[in-house]
Short mmCIF file of C-alpha atoms in Angstrom, two decimals:
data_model
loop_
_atom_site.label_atom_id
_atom_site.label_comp_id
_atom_site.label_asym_id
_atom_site.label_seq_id
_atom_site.Cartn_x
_atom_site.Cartn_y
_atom_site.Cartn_z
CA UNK A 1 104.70 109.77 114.36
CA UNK A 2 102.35 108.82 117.24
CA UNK A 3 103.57 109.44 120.94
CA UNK A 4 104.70 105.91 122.03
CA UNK A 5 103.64 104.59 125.68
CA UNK A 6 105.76 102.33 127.45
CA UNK A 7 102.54 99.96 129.17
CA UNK A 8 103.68 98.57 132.28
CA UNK A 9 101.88 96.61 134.43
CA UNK A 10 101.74 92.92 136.07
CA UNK A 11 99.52 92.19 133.03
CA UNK A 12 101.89 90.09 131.74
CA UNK A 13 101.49 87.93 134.77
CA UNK A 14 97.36 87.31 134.20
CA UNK A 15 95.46 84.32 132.68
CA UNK A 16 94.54 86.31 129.49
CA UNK A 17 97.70 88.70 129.09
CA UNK A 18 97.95 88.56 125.38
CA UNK A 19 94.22 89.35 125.02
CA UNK A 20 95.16 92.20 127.98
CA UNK A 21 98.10 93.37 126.10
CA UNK A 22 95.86 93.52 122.55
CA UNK A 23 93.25 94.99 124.11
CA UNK A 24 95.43 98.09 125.51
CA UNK A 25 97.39 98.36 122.67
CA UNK A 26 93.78 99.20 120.62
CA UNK A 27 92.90 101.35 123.28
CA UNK A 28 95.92 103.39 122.64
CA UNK A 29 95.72 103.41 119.02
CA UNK A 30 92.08 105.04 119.04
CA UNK A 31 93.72 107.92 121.77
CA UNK A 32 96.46 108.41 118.73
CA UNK A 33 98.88 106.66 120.76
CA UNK A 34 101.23 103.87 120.00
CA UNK A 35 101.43 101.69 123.24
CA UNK A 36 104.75 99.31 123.82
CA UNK A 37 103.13 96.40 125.58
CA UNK A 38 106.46 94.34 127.55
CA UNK A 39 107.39 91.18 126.14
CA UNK A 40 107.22 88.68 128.83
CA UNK A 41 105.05 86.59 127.40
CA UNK A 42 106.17 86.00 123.51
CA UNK A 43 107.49 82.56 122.81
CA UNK A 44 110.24 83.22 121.24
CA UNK A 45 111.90 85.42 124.56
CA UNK A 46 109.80 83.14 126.87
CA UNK A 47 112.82 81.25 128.61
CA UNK A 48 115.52 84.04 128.22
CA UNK A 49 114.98 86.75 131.34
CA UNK A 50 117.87 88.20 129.43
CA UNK A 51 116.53 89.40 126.29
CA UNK A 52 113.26 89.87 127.71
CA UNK A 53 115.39 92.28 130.30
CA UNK A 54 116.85 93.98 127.00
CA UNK A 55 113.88 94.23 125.14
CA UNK A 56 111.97 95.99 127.81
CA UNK A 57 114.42 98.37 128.58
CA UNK A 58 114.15 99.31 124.62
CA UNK A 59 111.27 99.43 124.52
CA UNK A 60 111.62 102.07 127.85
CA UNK A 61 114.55 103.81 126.05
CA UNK A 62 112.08 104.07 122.63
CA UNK A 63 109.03 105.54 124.28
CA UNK A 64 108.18 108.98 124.94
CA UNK A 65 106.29 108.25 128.48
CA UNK A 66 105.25 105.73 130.33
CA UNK A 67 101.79 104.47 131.97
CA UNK A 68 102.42 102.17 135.08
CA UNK A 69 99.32 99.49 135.94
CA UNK A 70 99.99 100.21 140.14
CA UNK A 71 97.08 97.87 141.08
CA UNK A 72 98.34 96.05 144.12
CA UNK A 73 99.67 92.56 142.90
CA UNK A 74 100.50 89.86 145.45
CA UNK A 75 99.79 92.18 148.45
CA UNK A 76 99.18 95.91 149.14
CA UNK A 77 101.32 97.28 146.85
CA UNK A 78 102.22 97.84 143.01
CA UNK A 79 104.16 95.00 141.36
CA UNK A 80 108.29 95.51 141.93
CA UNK A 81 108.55 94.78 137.94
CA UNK A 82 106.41 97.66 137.80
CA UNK A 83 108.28 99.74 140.10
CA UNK A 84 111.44 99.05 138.91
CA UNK A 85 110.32 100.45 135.59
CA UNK A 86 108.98 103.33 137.16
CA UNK A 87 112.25 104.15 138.74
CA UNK A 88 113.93 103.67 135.50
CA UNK A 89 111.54 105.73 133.03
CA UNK A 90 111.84 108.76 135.51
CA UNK A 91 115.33 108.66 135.85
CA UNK A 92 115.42 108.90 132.13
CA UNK A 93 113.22 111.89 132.28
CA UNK A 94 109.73 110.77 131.02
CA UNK A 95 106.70 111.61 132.51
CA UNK A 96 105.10 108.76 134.46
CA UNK A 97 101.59 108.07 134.77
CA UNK A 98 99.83 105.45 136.75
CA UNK A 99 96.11 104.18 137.45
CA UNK A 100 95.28 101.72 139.40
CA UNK A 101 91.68 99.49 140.60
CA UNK A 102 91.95 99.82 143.63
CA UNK A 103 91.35 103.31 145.19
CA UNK A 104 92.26 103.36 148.71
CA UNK A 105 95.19 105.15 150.36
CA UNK A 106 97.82 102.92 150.83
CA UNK A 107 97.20 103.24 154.77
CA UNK A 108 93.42 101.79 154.08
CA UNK A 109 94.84 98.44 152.32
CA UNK A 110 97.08 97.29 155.09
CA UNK A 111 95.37 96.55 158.57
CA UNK A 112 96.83 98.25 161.22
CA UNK A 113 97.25 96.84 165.16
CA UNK A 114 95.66 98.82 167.78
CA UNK A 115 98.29 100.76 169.63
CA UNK A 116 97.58 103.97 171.99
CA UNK A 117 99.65 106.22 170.45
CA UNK A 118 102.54 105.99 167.87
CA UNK A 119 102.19 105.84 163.89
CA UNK A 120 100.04 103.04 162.81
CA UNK A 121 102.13 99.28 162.43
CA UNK A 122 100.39 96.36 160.99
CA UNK A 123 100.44 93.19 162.57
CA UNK A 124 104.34 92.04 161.70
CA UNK A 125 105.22 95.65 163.59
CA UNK A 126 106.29 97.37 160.35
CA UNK A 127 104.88 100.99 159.72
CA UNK A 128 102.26 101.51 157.40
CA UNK A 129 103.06 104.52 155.54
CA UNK A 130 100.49 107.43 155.88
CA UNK A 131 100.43 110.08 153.96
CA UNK A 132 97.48 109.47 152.48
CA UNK A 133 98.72 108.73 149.15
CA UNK A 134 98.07 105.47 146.96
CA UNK A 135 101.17 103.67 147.23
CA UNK A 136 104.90 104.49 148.43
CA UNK A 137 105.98 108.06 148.44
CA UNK A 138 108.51 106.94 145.69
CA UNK A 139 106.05 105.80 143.41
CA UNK A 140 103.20 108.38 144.05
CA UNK A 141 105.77 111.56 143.74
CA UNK A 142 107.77 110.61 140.98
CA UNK A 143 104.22 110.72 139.10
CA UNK A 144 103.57 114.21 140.41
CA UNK A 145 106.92 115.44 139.86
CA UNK A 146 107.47 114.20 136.32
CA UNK A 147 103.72 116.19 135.51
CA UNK A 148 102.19 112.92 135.00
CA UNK A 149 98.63 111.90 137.02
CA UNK A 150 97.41 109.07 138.96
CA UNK A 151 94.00 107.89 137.97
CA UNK A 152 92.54 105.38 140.71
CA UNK A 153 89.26 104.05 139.83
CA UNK A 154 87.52 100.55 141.21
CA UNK A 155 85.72 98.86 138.56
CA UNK A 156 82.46 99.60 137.82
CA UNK A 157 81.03 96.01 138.94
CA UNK A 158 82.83 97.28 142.29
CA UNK A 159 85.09 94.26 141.84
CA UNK A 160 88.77 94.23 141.62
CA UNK A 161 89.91 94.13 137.86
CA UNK A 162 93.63 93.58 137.80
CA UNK A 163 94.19 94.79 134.54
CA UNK A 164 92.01 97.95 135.62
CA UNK A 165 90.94 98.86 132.24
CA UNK A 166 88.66 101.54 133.32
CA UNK A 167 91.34 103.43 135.19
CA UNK A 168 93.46 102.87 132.35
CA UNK A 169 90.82 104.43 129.66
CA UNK A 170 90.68 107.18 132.24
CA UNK A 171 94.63 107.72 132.16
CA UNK A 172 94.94 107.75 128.31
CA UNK A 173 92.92 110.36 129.02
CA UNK A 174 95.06 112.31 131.33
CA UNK A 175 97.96 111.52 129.37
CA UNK A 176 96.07 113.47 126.19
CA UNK A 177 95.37 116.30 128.23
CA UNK A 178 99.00 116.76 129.34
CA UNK A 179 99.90 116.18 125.94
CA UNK A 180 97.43 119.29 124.85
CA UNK A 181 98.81 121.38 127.58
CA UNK A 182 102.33 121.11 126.36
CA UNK A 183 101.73 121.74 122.89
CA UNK A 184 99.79 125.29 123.85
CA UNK B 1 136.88 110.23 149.50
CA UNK B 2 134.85 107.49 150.24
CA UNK B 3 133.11 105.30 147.67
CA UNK B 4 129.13 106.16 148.59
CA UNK B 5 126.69 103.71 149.18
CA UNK B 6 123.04 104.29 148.58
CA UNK B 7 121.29 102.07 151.49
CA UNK B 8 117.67 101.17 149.89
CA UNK B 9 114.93 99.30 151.68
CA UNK B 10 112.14 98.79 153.53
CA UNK B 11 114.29 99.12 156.58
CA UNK B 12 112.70 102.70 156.96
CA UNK B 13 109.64 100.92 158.34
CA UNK B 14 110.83 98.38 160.72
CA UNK B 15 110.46 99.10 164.62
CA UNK B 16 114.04 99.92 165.11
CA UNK B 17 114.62 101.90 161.78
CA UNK B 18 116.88 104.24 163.71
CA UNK B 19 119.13 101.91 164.66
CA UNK B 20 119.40 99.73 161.64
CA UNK B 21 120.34 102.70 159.69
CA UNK B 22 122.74 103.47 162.40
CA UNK B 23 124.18 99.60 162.21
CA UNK B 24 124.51 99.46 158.79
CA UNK B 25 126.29 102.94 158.25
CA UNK B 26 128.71 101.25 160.68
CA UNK B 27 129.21 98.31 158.89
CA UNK B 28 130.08 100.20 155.77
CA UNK B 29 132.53 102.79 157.41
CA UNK B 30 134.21 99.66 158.74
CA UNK B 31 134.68 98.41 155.19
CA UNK B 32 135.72 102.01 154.24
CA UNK B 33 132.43 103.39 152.26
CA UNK B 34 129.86 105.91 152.91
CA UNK B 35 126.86 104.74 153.42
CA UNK B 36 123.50 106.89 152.69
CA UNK B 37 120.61 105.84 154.73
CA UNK B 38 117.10 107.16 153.27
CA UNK B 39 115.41 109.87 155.50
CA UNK B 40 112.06 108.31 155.58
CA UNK B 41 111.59 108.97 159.15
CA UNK B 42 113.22 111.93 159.44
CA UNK B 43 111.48 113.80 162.21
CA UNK B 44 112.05 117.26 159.88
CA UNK B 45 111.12 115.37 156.82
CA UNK B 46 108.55 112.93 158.65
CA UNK B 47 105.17 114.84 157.20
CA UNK B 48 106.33 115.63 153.83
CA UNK B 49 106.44 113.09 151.02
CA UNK B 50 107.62 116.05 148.56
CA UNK B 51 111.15 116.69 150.62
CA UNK B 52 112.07 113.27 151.58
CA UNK B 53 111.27 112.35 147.36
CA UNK B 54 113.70 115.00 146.58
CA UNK B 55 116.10 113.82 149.46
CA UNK B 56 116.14 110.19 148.46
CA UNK B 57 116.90 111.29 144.64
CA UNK B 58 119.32 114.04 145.87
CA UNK B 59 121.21 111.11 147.77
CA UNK B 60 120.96 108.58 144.99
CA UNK B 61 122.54 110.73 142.22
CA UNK B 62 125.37 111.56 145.21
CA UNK B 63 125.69 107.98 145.26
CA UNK B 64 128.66 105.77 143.60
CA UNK B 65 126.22 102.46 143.76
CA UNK B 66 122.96 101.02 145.02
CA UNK B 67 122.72 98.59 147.68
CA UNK B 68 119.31 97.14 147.90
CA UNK B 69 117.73 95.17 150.59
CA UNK B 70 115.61 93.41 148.70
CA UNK B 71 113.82 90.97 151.40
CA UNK B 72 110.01 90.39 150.51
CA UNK B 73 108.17 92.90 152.15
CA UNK B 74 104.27 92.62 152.91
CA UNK B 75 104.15 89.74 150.52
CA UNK B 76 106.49 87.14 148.34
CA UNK B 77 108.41 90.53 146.71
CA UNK B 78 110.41 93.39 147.40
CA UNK B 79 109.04 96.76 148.65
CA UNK B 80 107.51 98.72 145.71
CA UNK B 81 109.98 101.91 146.95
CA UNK B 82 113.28 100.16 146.67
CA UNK B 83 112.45 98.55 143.42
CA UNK B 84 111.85 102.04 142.36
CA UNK B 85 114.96 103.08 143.39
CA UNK B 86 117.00 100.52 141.83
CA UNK B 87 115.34 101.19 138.57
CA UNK B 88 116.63 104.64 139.14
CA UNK B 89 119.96 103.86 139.86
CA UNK B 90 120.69 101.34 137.12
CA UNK B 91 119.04 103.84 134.48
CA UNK B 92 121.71 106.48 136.01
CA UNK B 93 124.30 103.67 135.05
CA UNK B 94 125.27 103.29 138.35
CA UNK B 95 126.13 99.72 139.67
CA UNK B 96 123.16 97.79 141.96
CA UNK B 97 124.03 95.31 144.59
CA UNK B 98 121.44 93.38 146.22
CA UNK B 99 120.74 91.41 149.56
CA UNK B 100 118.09 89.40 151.33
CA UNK B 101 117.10 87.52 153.86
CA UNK B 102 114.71 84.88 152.05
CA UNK B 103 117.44 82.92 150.12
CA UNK B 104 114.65 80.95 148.09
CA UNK B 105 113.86 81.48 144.18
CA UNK B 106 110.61 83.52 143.63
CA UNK B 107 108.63 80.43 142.76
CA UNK B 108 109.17 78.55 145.87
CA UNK B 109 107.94 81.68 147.56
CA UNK B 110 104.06 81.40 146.02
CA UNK B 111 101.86 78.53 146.39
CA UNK B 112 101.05 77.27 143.31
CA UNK B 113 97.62 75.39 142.24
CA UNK B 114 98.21 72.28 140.92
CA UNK B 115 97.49 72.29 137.34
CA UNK B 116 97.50 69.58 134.67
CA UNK B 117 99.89 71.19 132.02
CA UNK B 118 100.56 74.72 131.67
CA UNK B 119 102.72 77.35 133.54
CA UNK B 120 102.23 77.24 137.10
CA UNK B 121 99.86 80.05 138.62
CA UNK B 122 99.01 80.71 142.29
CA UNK B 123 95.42 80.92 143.68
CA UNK B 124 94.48 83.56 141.73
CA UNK B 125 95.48 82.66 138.79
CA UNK B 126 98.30 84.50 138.51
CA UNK B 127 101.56 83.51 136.81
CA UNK B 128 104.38 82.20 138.92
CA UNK B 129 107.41 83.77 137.14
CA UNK B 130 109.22 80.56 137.43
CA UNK B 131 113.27 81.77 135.73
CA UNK B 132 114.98 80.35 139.31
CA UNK B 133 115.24 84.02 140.07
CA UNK B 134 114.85 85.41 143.40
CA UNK B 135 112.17 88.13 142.62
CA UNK B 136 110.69 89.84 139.26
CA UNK B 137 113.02 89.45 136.45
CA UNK B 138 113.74 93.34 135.93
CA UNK B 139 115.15 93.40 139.60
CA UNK B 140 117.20 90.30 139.20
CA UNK B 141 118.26 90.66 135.85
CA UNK B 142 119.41 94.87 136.48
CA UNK B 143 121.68 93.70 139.31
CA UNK B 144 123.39 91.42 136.75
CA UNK B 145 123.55 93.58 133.88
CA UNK B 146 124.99 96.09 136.36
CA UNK B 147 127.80 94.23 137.42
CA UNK B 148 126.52 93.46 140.72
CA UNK B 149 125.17 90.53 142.62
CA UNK B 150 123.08 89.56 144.52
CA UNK B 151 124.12 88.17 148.53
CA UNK B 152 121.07 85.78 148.85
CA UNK B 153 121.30 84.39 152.57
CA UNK B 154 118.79 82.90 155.26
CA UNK B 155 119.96 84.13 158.43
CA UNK B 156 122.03 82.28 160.67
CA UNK B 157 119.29 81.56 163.44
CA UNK B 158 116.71 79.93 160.75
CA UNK B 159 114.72 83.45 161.17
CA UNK B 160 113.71 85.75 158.36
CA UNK B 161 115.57 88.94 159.60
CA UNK B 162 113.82 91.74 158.05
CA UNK B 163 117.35 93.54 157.92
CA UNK B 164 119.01 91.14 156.44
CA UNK B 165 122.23 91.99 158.54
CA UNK B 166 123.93 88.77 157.42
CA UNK B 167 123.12 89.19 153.83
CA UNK B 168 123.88 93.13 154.14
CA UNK B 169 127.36 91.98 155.16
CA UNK B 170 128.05 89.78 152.45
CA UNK B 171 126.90 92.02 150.14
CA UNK B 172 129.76 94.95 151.63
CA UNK B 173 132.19 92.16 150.83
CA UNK B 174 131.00 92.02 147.18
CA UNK B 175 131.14 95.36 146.46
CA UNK B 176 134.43 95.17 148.11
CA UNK B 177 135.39 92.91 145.40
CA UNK B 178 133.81 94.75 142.94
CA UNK B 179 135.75 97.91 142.92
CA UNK B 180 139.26 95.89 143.51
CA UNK B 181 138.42 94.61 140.49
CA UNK B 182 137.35 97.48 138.67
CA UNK B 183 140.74 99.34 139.53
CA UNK B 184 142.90 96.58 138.96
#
């Protein structure tokens, strides 16, 4: 039986998902893995957030960890879809692993207002969080707690690739080596 | 004993975070719960993403339910740490309310491109979700599966209040509701 990966990501939300979703799915099965790609996007669930709700939290329930796609979507920060599933995997006590394209601290993607002294606000007065890590505490410990990594990794073009496949190759990676580790 | 609240959202990182988070433990010992208020800015917490991580879990699995404020934050969806958090919660089977301040569905809150036929996508051509939910289907659909709701509300003065008081208060009467139910 392969390990199964729950793939999460705002994927499903880009022009080519399917291809995205095919693509990753492959990538897993050379690594040995089985990935669980989400079902947003197959006709027959496509107008029922209900049983696409269900599905995905199978699919969750089924797999053995998961690997979160944390690239900022729709501002500086990972997609709540994403989050939420985060949250939910680690409650259930699977390792979480994330990559992401873009790889700045979370304090470097927000632009901050010039103030004299004080933690850094951005221009709407609410604090930019600075601790140097990639995203929201939440997000970046529960992936350090659980054992899991972070791999952050900007394209090699140095543009942007929102389904960050070359962070993603590098955290099927990580995920082996944990895997190797806990079988010693 | 009190019924306890778990108080998510990116309340933490408005100006008066303090106060808020004094405010809305108020508002819930006036409707006879306990509300728990993360410790994001903590002052003995404030440099150490490892303890207030722990803190926030050790309060959520305290917690009887999740209340989430769940108005857009640094873009057209909720903050990346409360969607977390819910996903948490509701995989600890624990009931999730939610509130906000932006009472529109989640595609009326993205500019689409106008586009012959297909789904709509914004500017980058990135699918609109378009279910008349208020945010990512996971969030909306967990609250629901839960047996929560969501208190959806502009505020009274036409402003977007970042603390969705208004909505926050509504949302105490639900879960008000919720539990005379339950024991009935």
């Amino acid at each position: 039986m392969s390990v199964k990966l729950y793939l999460a990501g705002p994927d499903v939300f880009l022009p080519d998902a399917r291809e995205i979703g095919r693509h990753k799915r492959q990538m897993c099965r050379e690594a040995g893995f089985e990935g669980l790609f989400p079902l947003d996007n197959d006709d027959a669930l496509a107008n029922d957030p209900a049983a696409i709700f269900a599905t995905n939290c199978a699919m969750m329930r089924q797999a053995d960890l998961g690997v979160f796609n944390l690239t900022p979507f729709r501002g500086p920060g990972a997609d709540g879809g994403t989050a939420f599933e985060q949250g939910y995997l680690f409650a259930r006590g699977k390792p979480v692993f994330g990559y992401t394209a873009d790889a700045r601290p979370y304090c470097q993607r927000v632009p901050p207002i010039s103030t004299a002294s004080g933690p850094r606000r951005d221009a709407d007065g609410l604090l930019i969080e600075d601790f140097g890590l990639f995203d929201n505490l939440m997000l970046a410990r529960a992936i350090a707690e659980s054992g899991g990594t972070l791999s952050a990794m900007a394209s090699a073009d140095g543009r942007t690739d929102p389904a960050a496949f070359d962070a993603f190759a590098a955290c099927l990676d990580a995920v082996a080596a944990f895997l190797r580790h806990r079988a010693l």
